[in-house]
Coordinates of N, CA, C and O in Angstrom, one line a residue:
Q1056 N -5.4 -17.0 4.9 CA -4.8 -16.4 4.9 C -4.5 -15.5 6.6 O -3.5 -15.9 6.7
V1057 N -5.0 -14.5 6.0 CA -4.3 -13.7 6.2 C -5.3 -12.4 7.0 O -6.5 -12.0 5.7
Q1058 N -5.2 -11.7 7.8 CA -6.0 -10.3 7.7 C -5.4 -9.4 7.7 O -4.3 -9.3 8.4
L1059 N -5.0 -8.0 7.5 CA -4.6 -6.6 7.2 C -6.0 -5.4 7.8 O -6.9 -5.6 7.6
V1060 N -4.9 -5.1 8.5 CA -5.8 -3.9 9.0 C -3.8 -2.3 9.6 O -3.4 -2.3 8.9
E1061 N -5.1 -1.4 8.4 CA -4.5 -0.4 8.1 C -4.7 0.9 9.7 O -5.7 0.7 9.8
S1062 N -3.1 1.1 8.8 CA -3.6 2.8 10.1 C -2.8 4.1 9.6 O -1.8 3.6 8.4
G1063 N -2.9 5.5 10.3 CA -2.2 6.4 9.5 C -2.4 7.3 9.2 O -1.4 8.3 8.6
G1064 N -3.5 7.3 8.4 CA -4.2 7.7 7.8 C -5.1 9.4 8.2 O -4.5 9.2 9.7
G1065 N -4.5 10.5 7.2 CA -5.3 11.9 8.0 C -5.4 12.5 7.8 O -5.2 12.4 5.8
L1066 N -5.2 13.6 7.6 CA -5.7 15.2 6.8 C -4.4 16.0 7.2 O -3.9 16.4 8.2
V1067 N -3.8 16.4 5.9 CA -2.5 16.8 5.9 C -2.1 18.0 5.3 O -3.7 18.1 3.9
Q1068 N -2.0 19.2 5.1 CA -1.2 19.7 3.8 C -0.7 20.1 2.7 O 0.6 18.7 3.3
A1069 N -0.9 19.6 1.6 CA 0.2 19.8 0.9 C 1.0 20.0 0.9 O 2.0 20.8 1.5
G1070 N 2.6 19.1 0.5 CA 3.7 19.0 0.6 C 4.0 17.9 2.0 O 5.4 18.3 2.9
G1071 N 3.1 18.4 3.3 CA 3.5 17.4 3.1 C 3.6 16.1 4.2 O 3.6 15.2 2.7
S1072 N 3.9 15.1 4.5 CA 4.1 14.0 5.1 C 3.2 12.9 6.1 O 2.4 13.2 6.8
L1073 N 3.1 11.8 5.8 CA 2.0 10.7 6.0 C 2.8 9.2 6.5 O 3.3 9.3 5.3
R1074 N 2.7 8.6 7.1 CA 3.4 7.3 6.8 C 2.3 6.5 7.7 O 1.3 6.4 8.7
L1075 N 1.8 5.2 6.4 CA 0.9 4.5 6.1 C 1.4 3.0 7.3 O 2.0 2.5 6.9
S1076 N 0.8 1.9 7.8 CA 0.8 1.0 8.5 C 0.1 0.1 8.3 O -1.8 0.8 8.2
C1077 N 0.1 -1.7 8.2 CA -0.6 -2.2 7.4 C -0.5 -3.3 8.3 O 1.2 -4.0 8.4
A1078 N -0.7 -4.0 9.6 CA -0.8 -4.9 10.3 C -1.4 -6.5 10.0 O -2.8 -6.1 9.3
A1079 N -0.6 -7.2 9.8 CA -1.3 -8.7 9.0 C -1.6 -9.4 10.3 O 0.0 -9.3 11.3
S1080 N -2.3 -10.4 10.3 CA -2.5 -11.1 11.3 C -1.8 -12.5 10.8 O -1.0 -12.7 9.7
G1081 N -1.3 -13.6 11.5 CA -0.4 -14.7 11.4 C 0.7 -14.8 11.7 O 1.6 -13.1 11.9
R1082 N 1.1 -15.8 11.6 CA 3.3 -15.8 11.5 C 3.9 -16.2 10.8 O 5.2 -16.5 10.7
T1083 N 3.0 -16.0 8.8 CA 3.6 -16.6 7.7 C 3.7 -14.9 7.2 O 3.5 -15.3 5.6
F1084 N 3.2 -14.4 7.7 CA 3.5 -13.1 7.0 C 4.1 -12.5 6.0 O 4.5 -12.0 4.9
G1085 N 5.8 -13.5 6.4 CA 6.6 -13.0 5.3 C 7.4 -14.0 3.6 O 7.6 -13.7 3.0
T1086 N 5.8 -14.6 4.1 CA 5.2 -15.5 2.9 C 4.6 -14.5 1.9 O 4.5 -15.0 0.8
Y1087 N 3.8 -13.5 1.8 CA 3.1 -12.8 1.4 C 4.4 -11.8 0.3 O 4.6 -11.0 1.1
D1088 N 3.4 -11.3 -0.5 CA 3.6 -9.5 -1.8 C 2.5 -9.4 -0.7 O 1.4 -9.5 -0.3
M1089 N 3.2 -7.9 -0.3 CA 2.5 -7.1 0.5 C 1.7 -5.6 -0.8 O 3.2 -5.3 -1.4
G1090 N 0.8 -4.7 -1.1 CA 0.8 -3.8 -1.8 C -0.3 -2.7 -1.2 O -0.5 -3.0 -0.5
W1091 N -0.2 -1.5 -1.3 CA -0.9 -0.1 -1.7 C -1.5 -0.3 -2.1 O -1.0 0.3 -3.7
F1092 N -2.7 0.3 -2.5 CA -4.1 0.8 -4.0 C -4.1 1.8 -2.5 O -4.6 1.9 -1.5
R1093 N -5.0 2.4 -3.7 CA -6.4 3.7 -3.7 C -7.1 3.8 -4.2 O -6.5 3.5 -5.8
Q1094 N -7.9 4.3 -3.5 CA -9.1 4.7 -4.6 C -10.0 6.5 -4.3 O -10.7 6.3 -2.5
A1095 N -10.3 6.9 -5.0 CA -10.5 8.0 -4.9 C -12.1 8.1 -5.2 O -12.8 7.2 -6.0
P1096 N -13.1 8.9 -4.6 CA -14.3 8.8 -4.9 C -14.3 9.6 -6.4 O -13.5 9.8 -7.0
G1097 N -15.3 8.7 -6.7 CA -15.7 8.4 -8.3 C -14.8 8.0 -9.5 O -15.2 8.1 -10.6
K1098 N -13.7 7.2 -8.1 CA -12.7 6.4 -9.4 C -12.2 5.4 -9.3 O -12.9 4.5 -7.9
E1099 N -11.5 4.7 -9.6 CA -11.2 3.3 -9.9 C -10.2 2.6 -8.8 O -9.0 4.0 -8.6
R1100 N -9.7 2.2 -8.2 CA -8.7 1.4 -7.2 C -7.6 1.4 -8.0 O -7.4 0.9 -8.9
E1101 N -7.2 2.2 -7.9 CA -5.8 2.5 -8.5 C -4.1 2.2 -7.3 O -4.4 2.4 -6.5
F1102 N -3.2 1.0 -8.1 CA -2.3 0.8 -7.8 C -1.1 2.2 -6.9 O -1.3 3.0 -8.2
V1103 N -0.7 2.3 -6.0 CA 0.2 2.8 -5.9 C 1.4 2.4 -5.3 O 2.5 2.9 -6.0
A1104 N 1.7 0.5 -4.3 CA 3.2 0.4 -4.9 C 2.9 -1.0 -4.3 O 2.1 -0.7 -3.9
A1105 N 3.9 -1.8 -4.5 CA 3.6 -3.0 -3.5 C 5.6 -3.3 -3.5 O 6.5 -3.2 -4.0
I1106 N 6.1 -4.6 -2.7 CA 6.5 -4.8 -2.3 C 7.0 -6.7 -2.4 O 5.6 -6.9 -1.7
S1107 N 7.3 -7.6 -2.8 CA 7.8 -9.1 -3.1 C 7.6 -9.0 -0.9 O 7.8 -8.8 -0.3
R1108 N 7.7 -10.1 -1.0 CA 8.1 -11.5 0.3 C 9.2 -11.2 1.3 O 9.0 -10.7 2.7
R1109 N 9.6 -11.0 0.4 CA 11.7 -10.2 1.1 C 12.2 -9.4 0.6 O 13.4 -9.1 0.7
G1110 N 11.6 -8.6 0.4 CA 12.1 -7.0 -0.2 C 12.9 -6.8 -1.0 O 12.8 -5.9 -1.5
G1111 N 12.7 -8.6 -2.3 CA 13.6 -7.7 -3.1 C 13.0 -6.6 -4.3 O 13.8 -6.8 -5.7
R1112 N 11.7 -7.0 -4.2 CA 11.4 -6.4 -5.5 C 10.1 -5.7 -5.9 O 9.4 -5.5 -4.4
I1113 N 10.5 -3.9 -5.7 CA 9.5 -3.1 -5.6 C 9.5 -1.9 -6.7 O 9.6 -2.2 -7.4
E1114 N 8.1 -1.8 -6.5 CA 7.4 -1.3 -7.8 C 6.8 0.1 -7.1 O 6.2 -0.3 -6.3
Y1115 N 6.6 1.2 -8.0 CA 5.8 2.3 -7.8 C 4.7 2.5 -8.9 O 5.4 2.7 -9.7
S1116 N 3.9 3.6 -8.6 CA 2.7 3.5 -9.3 C 3.5 5.6 -10.7 O 4.6 5.9 -9.7
D1117 N 4.0 5.4 -11.4 CA 4.3 6.5 -11.7 C 4.2 8.6 -11.0 O 4.7 9.4 -10.7
S1118 N 3.3 8.3 -10.7 CA 2.8 9.4 -9.9 C 2.6 9.2 -8.5 O 3.1 10.5 -7.7
V1119 N 3.6 8.6 -7.8 CA 4.0 8.6 -6.6 C 5.6 8.1 -6.4 O 6.2 8.4 -5.4
K1120 N 5.9 8.3 -7.6 CA 7.3 7.3 -7.7 C 8.1 8.9 -7.0 O 8.3 9.5 -7.5
G1121 N 9.2 8.4 -6.1 CA 10.1 9.4 -6.0 C 9.1 10.5 -4.3 O 10.1 11.2 -4.0
R1122 N 8.4 10.2 -4.6 CA 7.8 10.6 -3.3 C 7.3 9.7 -2.2 O 7.5 9.9 -0.7
F1123 N 6.7 8.6 -2.7 CA 6.6 7.8 -2.0 C 7.8 6.5 -1.2 O 8.4 6.1 -2.8
T1124 N 7.8 5.6 -0.1 CA 8.4 4.5 -0.1 C 7.4 3.3 0.7 O 7.6 3.6 1.8
I1125 N 7.8 2.3 -0.2 CA 7.1 1.2 0.4 C 8.7 0.5 1.6 O 9.2 0.5 1.1
S1126 N 8.2 0.2 2.5 CA 8.5 -1.1 3.3 C 8.0 -2.6 3.7 O 6.6 -2.0 3.9
R1127 N 8.9 -2.7 4.4 CA 8.2 -4.2 5.7 C 9.0 -4.3 6.6 O 10.2 -4.4 6.1
E1128 N 8.4 -4.9 7.8 CA 9.0 -5.4 8.7 C 9.0 -6.9 8.8 O 7.9 -6.9 9.6
N1129 N 9.2 -6.9 8.1 CA 8.6 -9.0 8.8 C 8.2 -9.6 9.6 O 7.2 -10.4 10.2
A1130 N 9.7 -8.9 11.0 CA 9.7 -9.3 12.4 C 8.3 -8.3 13.0 O 8.1 -9.3 14.2
E1131 N 8.2 -7.6 12.6 CA 6.9 -6.7 13.0 C 5.5 -7.9 12.8 O 4.2 -6.7 13.1
N1132 N 5.2 -8.0 11.3 CA 4.4 -8.4 10.6 C 4.1 -6.9 10.5 O 2.4 -7.4 10.0
T1133 N 4.5 -6.2 9.3 CA 4.0 -4.7 9.3 C 4.5 -4.1 7.3 O 6.1 -4.7 8.0
V1134 N 3.7 -3.6 6.9 CA 4.2 -2.9 5.7 C 4.1 -1.4 5.9 O 2.4 -1.4 6.5
Y1135 N 4.4 -0.9 5.3 CA 5.0 0.7 6.0 C 4.9 1.9 4.7 O 5.2 1.0 2.8
L1136 N 4.0 2.6 4.4 CA 3.6 3.6 3.6 C 4.5 4.9 3.8 O 3.3 5.6 4.5
Q1137 N 5.6 5.5 3.9 CA 6.5 6.1 3.1 C 5.8 7.5 2.7 O 6.5 8.0 1.5
M1138 N 4.8 8.3 3.2 CA 4.5 9.4 2.2 C 5.0 10.9 2.0 O 4.4 11.3 3.4
N1139 N 5.8 11.6 1.5 CA 6.4 12.9 1.0 C 5.8 13.3 0.2 O 5.2 13.4 -0.7
N1140 N 5.9 14.6 0.4 CA 5.2 15.8 -0.1 C 4.3 15.3 -1.1 O 3.9 15.8 -2.3
L1141 N 2.9 15.4 -0.2 CA 1.8 15.0 -0.6 C 0.9 16.2 -1.3 O 1.0 17.3 -1.2
R1142 N 0.6 15.8 -2.1 CA -0.6 16.5 -3.1 C -1.7 16.1 -3.1 O -2.2 15.2 -2.4
P1143 N -3.1 17.3 -3.3 CA -4.3 16.8 -2.9 C -4.3 16.1 -4.2 O -5.2 15.7 -3.8
E1144 N -4.1 15.4 -5.2 CA -4.7 14.7 -6.2 C -4.5 12.9 -5.2 O -4.6 11.9 -5.5
D1145 N -3.4 13.4 -4.6 CA -3.3 12.0 -3.6 C -3.9 11.9 -1.7 O -4.6 10.2 -2.0
T1146 N -5.2 12.4 -2.1 CA -7.2 12.7 -1.6 C -7.1 10.8 -1.8 O -7.8 11.2 -3.2
A1147 N -7.4 9.9 -0.9 CA -8.2 9.1 -1.3 C -8.3 8.0 -0.3 O -7.6 8.1 0.7
V1148 N -8.9 7.2 -0.2 CA -8.7 5.7 1.1 C -7.6 5.4 0.3 O -7.6 4.3 -0.8
Y1149 N -6.9 4.5 1.2 CA -5.3 3.7 1.4 C -5.9 2.2 1.7 O -6.2 2.2 2.6
Y1150 N -5.0 1.4 0.6 CA -5.9 0.3 1.6 C -4.9 -1.3 0.6 O -4.0 -0.6 0.2
C1151 N -4.6 -1.3 2.3 CA -3.1 -3.2 2.2 C -3.8 -3.6 1.5 O -5.2 -3.9 1.8
A1152 N -2.7 -4.7 0.6 CA -3.6 -5.4 -0.1 C -2.3 -6.8 0.1 O -0.8 -7.0 0.5
A1153 N -2.6 -8.3 -0.2 CA -1.4 -9.4 0.0 C -1.8 -10.5 -0.8 O -3.4 -10.5 -0.7
D1154 N -1.4 -11.0 -0.9 CA -1.1 -12.1 -2.0 C 0.2 -13.2 -1.0 O 1.0 -12.6 -1.0
G1155 N -0.1 -14.8 -1.6 CA 1.1 -15.2 -1.9 C 1.8 -14.8 -4.0 O 1.2 -14.0 -4.8
I1156 N 3.0 -15.2 -4.3 CA 4.0 -14.4 -5.2 C 3.3 -14.2 -6.2 O 2.3 -14.6 -6.9
V1157 N 2.9 -12.7 -6.1 CA 2.5 -12.0 -7.2 C 3.0 -11.5 -8.2 O 4.5 -11.0 -8.7
I1158 N 2.5 -11.6 -9.4 CA 2.8 -11.7 -11.0 C 3.3 -10.0 -11.1 O 3.8 -9.6 -11.8
N1159 N 2.2 -9.4 -11.6 CA 1.8 -8.1 -11.7 C 1.5 -7.5 -10.9 O -0.2 -7.3 -10.5
F1160 N 1.8 -6.7 -9.9 CA 1.6 -5.7 -8.8 C 0.3 -5.1 -8.8 O -0.2 -4.9 -8.3
K1161 N 0.4 -4.3 -10.2 CA 0.0 -3.4 -10.8 C -2.3 -3.6 -10.9 O -2.5 -2.9 -10.8
M1162 N -2.2 -4.9 -11.0 CA -3.6 -5.4 -11.2 C -4.3 -4.7 -10.4 O -4.2 -6.7 -9.4
A1163 N -5.4 -5.2 -8.9 CA -5.4 -4.7 -8.3 C -6.9 -6.5 -8.3 O -6.8 -7.0 -7.2
R1164 N -7.0 -7.0 -9.8 CA -7.7 -8.4 -9.2 C -6.6 -9.3 -9.2 O -7.3 -10.3 -9.0
N1165 N -5.0 -9.1 -8.5 CA -4.6 -10.3 -8.6 C -4.4 -10.6 -7.1 O -3.5 -11.3 -6.7
W1166 N -4.7 -9.7 -6.2 CA -4.7 -10.2 -4.8 C -5.5 -10.0 -3.9 O -6.6 -9.9 -3.9
D1167 N -5.8 -11.2 -3.5 CA -6.7 -11.8 -2.8 C -7.2 -11.3 -1.3 O -8.5 -11.7 -1.0
Y1168 N -6.3 -10.6 -0.7 CA -6.5 -9.9 1.0 C -6.6 -8.6 0.5 O -5.5 -8.2 0.2
W1169 N -7.8 -8.2 1.4 CA -7.7 -6.9 1.9 C -8.0 -6.1 2.9 O -8.7 -6.5 3.3
G1170 N -6.7 -5.2 3.4 CA -7.4 -4.3 4.3 C -8.9 -2.9 4.1 O -9.4 -3.6 3.0
R1171 N -9.6 -3.1 5.1 CA -10.2 -2.3 5.2 C -10.1 -0.8 4.7 O -11.1 0.2 4.3
G1172 N -9.3 -0.4 4.9 CA -8.5 0.8 4.1 C -8.6 1.9 5.5 O -8.8 1.9 6.1
T1173 N -7.6 3.4 4.8 CA -6.9 4.5 5.7 C -7.3 5.4 4.9 O -6.9 5.6 3.8
Q1174 N -7.9 6.3 5.6 CA -8.3 7.9 4.6 C -7.4 9.1 4.5 O -6.6 9.2 6.0
V1175 N -6.8 9.6 3.5 CA -5.6 10.4 3.3 C -6.8 11.5 2.6 O -7.1 11.1 1.5
T1176 N -6.2 12.8 3.1 CA -6.9 13.9 2.9 C -6.0 15.0 2.9 O -4.9 15.1 3.6
V1177 N -5.1 15.6 1.6 CA -4.2 16.3 1.8 C -5.2 17.8 1.0 O -6.0 17.6 -0.4
S1178 N -5.3 19.2 1.6 CA -5.9 20.0 1.3 C -4.5 20.8 0.3 O -3.8 20.8 0.8
S1179 N -5.6 22.1 0.0 CA -4.3 22.9 -1.2 C -3.7 23.6 -0.1 O -4.4 24.6 0.7

């Protein structure tokens, strides 16, 4: 139903910022809940943030709350993750996820559609 492509990753020093983007295919982007997950080497895929299809419901993991902001622009078929005050422990591949209404955002298995990921590396 939807294809996702992430961009915006890169190398940044601790305390710096990056903005990730996820571009979705099709003209029904607004019907999907959207989320961001990340996976560091040797670790389980981890919830980062999610936003409901119209933006009324937003959730963050405790580890990023206050530093990251998720937003979406349905007219542009894009979801964003603004990442501020980055820490070395934020280093991971960041994945965009999508699905029709997701009750529990935090469980990766609840999301059906995934991008291929974009690497974020934060140096000490």
